[in-house]
Coordinates of C-alpha atoms in Angstrom, one line a residue:
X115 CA -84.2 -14.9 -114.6
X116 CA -85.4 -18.3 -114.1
X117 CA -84.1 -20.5 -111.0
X118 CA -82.1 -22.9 -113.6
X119 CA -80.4 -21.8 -116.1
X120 CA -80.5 -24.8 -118.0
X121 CA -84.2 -24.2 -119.5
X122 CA -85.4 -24.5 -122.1
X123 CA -84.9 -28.3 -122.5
X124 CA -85.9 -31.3 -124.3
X125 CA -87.1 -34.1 -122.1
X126 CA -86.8 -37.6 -123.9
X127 CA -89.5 -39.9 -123.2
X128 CA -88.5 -43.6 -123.2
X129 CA -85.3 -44.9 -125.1
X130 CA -84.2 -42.6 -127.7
X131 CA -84.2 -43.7 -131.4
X132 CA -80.8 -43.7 -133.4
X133 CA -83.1 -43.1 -136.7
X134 CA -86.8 -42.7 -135.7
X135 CA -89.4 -42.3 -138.4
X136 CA -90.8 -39.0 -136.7
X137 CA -90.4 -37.1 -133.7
X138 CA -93.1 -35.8 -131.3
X139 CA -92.7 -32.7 -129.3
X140 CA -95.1 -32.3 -126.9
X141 CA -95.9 -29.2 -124.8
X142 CA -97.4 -28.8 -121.7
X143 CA -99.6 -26.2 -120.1
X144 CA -99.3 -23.6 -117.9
X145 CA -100.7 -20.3 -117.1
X146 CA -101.5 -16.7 -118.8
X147 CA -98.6 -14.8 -116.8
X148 CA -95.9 -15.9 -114.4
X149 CA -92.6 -15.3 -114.6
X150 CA -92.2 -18.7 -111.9
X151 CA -89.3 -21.0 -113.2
X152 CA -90.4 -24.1 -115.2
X153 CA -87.4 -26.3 -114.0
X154 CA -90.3 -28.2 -111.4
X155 CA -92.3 -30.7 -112.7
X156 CA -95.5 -29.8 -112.1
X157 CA -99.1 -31.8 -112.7
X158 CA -99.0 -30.1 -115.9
X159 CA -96.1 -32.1 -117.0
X160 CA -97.6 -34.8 -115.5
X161 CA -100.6 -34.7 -117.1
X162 CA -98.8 -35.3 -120.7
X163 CA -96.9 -37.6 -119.8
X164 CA -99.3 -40.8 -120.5
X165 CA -99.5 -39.2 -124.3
X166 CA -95.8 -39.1 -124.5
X167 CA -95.4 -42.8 -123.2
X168 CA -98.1 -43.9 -125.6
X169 CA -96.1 -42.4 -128.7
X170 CA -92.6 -43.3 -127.7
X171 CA -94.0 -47.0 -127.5
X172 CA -94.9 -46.6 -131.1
X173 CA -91.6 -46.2 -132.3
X174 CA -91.2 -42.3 -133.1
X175 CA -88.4 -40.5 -130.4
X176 CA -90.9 -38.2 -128.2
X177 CA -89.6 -35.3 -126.4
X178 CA -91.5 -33.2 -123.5
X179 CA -90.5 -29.5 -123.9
X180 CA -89.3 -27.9 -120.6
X181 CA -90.4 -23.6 -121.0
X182 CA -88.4 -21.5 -119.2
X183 CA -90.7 -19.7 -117.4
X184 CA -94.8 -21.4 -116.5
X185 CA -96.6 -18.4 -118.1
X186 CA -97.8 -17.5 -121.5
X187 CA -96.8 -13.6 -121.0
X188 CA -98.2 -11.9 -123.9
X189 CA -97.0 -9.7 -126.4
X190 CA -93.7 -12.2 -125.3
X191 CA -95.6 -15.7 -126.0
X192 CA -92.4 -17.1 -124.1
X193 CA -93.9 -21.2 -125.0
X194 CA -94.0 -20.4 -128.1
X195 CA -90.3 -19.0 -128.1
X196 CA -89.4 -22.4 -126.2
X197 CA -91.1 -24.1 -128.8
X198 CA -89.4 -22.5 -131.8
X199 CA -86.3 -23.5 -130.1
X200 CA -86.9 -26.8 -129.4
X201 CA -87.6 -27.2 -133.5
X202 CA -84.3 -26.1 -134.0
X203 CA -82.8 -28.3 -131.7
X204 CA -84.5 -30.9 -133.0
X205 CA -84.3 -30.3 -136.8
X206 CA -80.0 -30.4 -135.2
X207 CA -80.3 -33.7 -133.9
X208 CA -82.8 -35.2 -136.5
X209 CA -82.1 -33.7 -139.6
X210 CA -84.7 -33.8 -142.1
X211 CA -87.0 -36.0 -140.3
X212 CA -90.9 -35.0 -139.7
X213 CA -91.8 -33.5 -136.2
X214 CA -95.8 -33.9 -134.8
X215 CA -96.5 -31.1 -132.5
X216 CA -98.8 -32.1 -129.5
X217 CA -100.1 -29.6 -126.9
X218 CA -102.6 -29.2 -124.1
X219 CA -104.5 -25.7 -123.1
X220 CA -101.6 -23.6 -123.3
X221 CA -99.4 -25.9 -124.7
X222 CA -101.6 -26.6 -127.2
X223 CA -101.7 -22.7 -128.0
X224 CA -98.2 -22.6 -128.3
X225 CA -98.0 -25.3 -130.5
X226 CA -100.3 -24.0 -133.0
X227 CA -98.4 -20.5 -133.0
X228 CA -94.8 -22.6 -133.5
X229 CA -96.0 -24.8 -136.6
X230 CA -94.7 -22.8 -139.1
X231 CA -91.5 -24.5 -138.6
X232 CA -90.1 -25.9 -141.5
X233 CA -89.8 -29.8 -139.8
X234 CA -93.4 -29.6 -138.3
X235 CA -96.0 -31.6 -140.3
X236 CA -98.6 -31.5 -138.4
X237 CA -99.9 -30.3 -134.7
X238 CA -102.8 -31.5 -132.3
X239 CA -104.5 -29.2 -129.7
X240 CA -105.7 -30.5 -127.1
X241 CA -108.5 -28.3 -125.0
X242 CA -106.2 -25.1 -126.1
X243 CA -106.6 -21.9 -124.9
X244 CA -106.8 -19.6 -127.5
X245 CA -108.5 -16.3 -129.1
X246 CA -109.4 -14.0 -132.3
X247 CA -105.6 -12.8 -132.0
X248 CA -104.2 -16.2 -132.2
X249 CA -102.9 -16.2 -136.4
X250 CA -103.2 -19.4 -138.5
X251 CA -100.8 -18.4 -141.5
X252 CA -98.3 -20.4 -140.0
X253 CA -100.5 -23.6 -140.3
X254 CA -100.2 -23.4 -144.2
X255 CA -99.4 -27.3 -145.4
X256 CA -99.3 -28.6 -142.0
X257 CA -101.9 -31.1 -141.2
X258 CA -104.2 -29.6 -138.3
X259 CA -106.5 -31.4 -135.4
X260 CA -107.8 -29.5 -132.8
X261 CA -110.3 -31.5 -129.9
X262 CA -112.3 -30.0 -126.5
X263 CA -114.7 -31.1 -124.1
X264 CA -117.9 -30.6 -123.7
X265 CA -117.4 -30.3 -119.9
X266 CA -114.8 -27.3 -120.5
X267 CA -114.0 -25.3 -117.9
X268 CA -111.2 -23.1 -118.4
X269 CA -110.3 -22.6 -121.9
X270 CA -113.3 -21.7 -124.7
X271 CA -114.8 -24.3 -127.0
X272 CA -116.2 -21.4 -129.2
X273 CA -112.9 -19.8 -129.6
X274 CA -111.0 -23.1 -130.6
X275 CA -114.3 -23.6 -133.2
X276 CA -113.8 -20.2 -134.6
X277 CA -109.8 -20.8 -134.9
X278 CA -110.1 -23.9 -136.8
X279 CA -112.3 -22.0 -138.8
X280 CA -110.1 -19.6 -140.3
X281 CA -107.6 -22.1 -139.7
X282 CA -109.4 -24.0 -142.4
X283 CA -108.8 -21.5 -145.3
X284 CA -105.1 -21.9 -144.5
X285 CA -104.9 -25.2 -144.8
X286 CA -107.7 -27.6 -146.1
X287 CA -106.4 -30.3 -143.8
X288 CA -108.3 -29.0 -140.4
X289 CA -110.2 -31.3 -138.3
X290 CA -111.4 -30.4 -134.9
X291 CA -113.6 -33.1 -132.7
X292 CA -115.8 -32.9 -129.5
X293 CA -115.4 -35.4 -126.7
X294 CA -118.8 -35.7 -124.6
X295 CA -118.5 -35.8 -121.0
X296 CA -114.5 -34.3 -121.4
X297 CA -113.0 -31.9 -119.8
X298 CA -110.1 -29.6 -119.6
X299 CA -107.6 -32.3 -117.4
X300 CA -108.5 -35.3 -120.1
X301 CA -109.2 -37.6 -117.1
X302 CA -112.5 -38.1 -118.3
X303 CA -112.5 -40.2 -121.4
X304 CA -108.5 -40.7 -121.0
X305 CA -108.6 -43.2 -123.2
X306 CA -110.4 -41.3 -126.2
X307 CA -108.3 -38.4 -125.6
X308 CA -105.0 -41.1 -126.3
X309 CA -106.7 -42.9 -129.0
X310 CA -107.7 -39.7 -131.0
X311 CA -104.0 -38.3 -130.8
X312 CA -101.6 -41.9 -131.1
X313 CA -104.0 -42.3 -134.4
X314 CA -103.7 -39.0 -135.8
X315 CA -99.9 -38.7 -135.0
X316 CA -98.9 -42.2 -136.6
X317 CA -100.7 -41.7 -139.2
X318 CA -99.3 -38.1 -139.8
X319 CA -95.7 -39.7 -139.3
X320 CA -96.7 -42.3 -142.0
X321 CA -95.9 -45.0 -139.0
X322 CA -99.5 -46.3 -139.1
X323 CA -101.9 -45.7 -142.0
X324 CA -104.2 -42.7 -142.0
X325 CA -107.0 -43.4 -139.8
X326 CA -110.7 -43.2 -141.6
X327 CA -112.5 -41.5 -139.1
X328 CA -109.6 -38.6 -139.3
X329 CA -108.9 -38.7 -142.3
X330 CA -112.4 -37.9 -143.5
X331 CA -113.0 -35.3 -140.8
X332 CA -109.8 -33.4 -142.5
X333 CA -111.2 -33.6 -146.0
X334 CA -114.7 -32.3 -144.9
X335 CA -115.1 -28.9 -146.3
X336 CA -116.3 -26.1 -143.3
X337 CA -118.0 -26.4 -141.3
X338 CA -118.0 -30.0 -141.3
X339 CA -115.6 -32.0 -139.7
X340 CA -114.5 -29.2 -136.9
X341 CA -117.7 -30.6 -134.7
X342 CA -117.1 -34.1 -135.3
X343 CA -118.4 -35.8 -132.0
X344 CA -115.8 -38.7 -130.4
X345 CA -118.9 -40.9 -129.3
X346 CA -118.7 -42.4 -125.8
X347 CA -117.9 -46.5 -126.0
X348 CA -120.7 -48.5 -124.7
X349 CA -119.5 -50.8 -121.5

């Protein structure tokens, strides 16, 4: 049993909004198996929370989900359980408005399996860990975008390539881009890694229009647009 009871939980981010335009749940990572309590706040909470500040400032209500336990645990996929209950809870408190899903490595996996909810419109994966057991028929008419790093350390490049390939066939609206000189933490190239998701989330939540660069790498048939490369700024 975890140390406190009170998990899972929804984490508001900023000033909530009586009637937001969309709502942002974002997930956090963690770890392939531990039955540890999630009730600390670890540097994987941490490291979201500069996404989740950057979206709340845009005006949709952004929550950081709080798992009951740190670890993935397969066959239980106990984030992914948190994460289907946090939709509820959220489709509760904002009734038929559009929920953005936003995760990171194992967040990000656990995102991707909980987007067949029916409030979610979309979902971003950041650097997720994932494999060929990982199903995409819940990502039918949900808008898709998966990024890595080049510099990837941890979680596999090839396998979120191959997902977003048979993610692709699911839903046409699949885009997947490549940061250069990235890697699994997003301190490298932090601000890429924020610009690439505030875009594609305000424009999925109709806040902001569609942004052009996106929005084409979506409507590229595969296998273009899932190696679209995030080019580095020149100084």
């Amino acid at each position: 049993m975890p140390e406190n009871q009170d998990l899972p939980r929804l984490d508001v981010v900023g000033r909530p909004v009586a009637a937001p335009p969309g709502v942002v749940l974002v997930l956090h990572g963690g770890r392939s198996r531990s039955r540890e309590s999630g009730e600390r706040k670890r540097l994987t909470y941490a490291r979201m929370l500069p996404f989740a500040w950057t979206l709340a400032a845009a005006g949709p209500t952004v929550y950081i989900l709080r798992y009951r336990y740190r670890g993935w645990n397969a066959p239980f996929k106990d984030p992914a359980l948190d994460a289907d209950w946090a939709l509820g809870e959220i489709a509760r408190r904002h009734t038929g408005v559009p929920v953005v899903l936003v995760g990171h490595s194992m967040g990000g996996r656990a995102a991707l399996t909980a987007a067949g909810a029916p409030n979610v419109v979309a979902v971003c994966a950041l650097a997720p860990w994932l494999d060929d057991s990982d199903p995409v028929e819940q990502l039918a008419g949900r808008t898709v975008l998966i990024a890595h790093g080049d510099r990837e350390r941890y979680t596999d490049p090839a396998e979120s390539y191959a997902y977003a390939v048979r993610a692709k066939h699911v839903t046409g609206r699949t885009a997947r881009f490549e940061l250069p000189g990235a890697g699994h933490y997003m301190l490298h190239r932090a601000r890429a890694w924020q610009s690439l998701v505030r875009r594609f989330v305000l424009g999925s939540l109709g806040i902001e229009p569609e942004d052009p660069v996106i929005t084409n790498a979506l409507r590229q048939p595969a296998p273009g647009g899932l190696r679209t490369v995030v080019p580095v700024s020149p100084r």
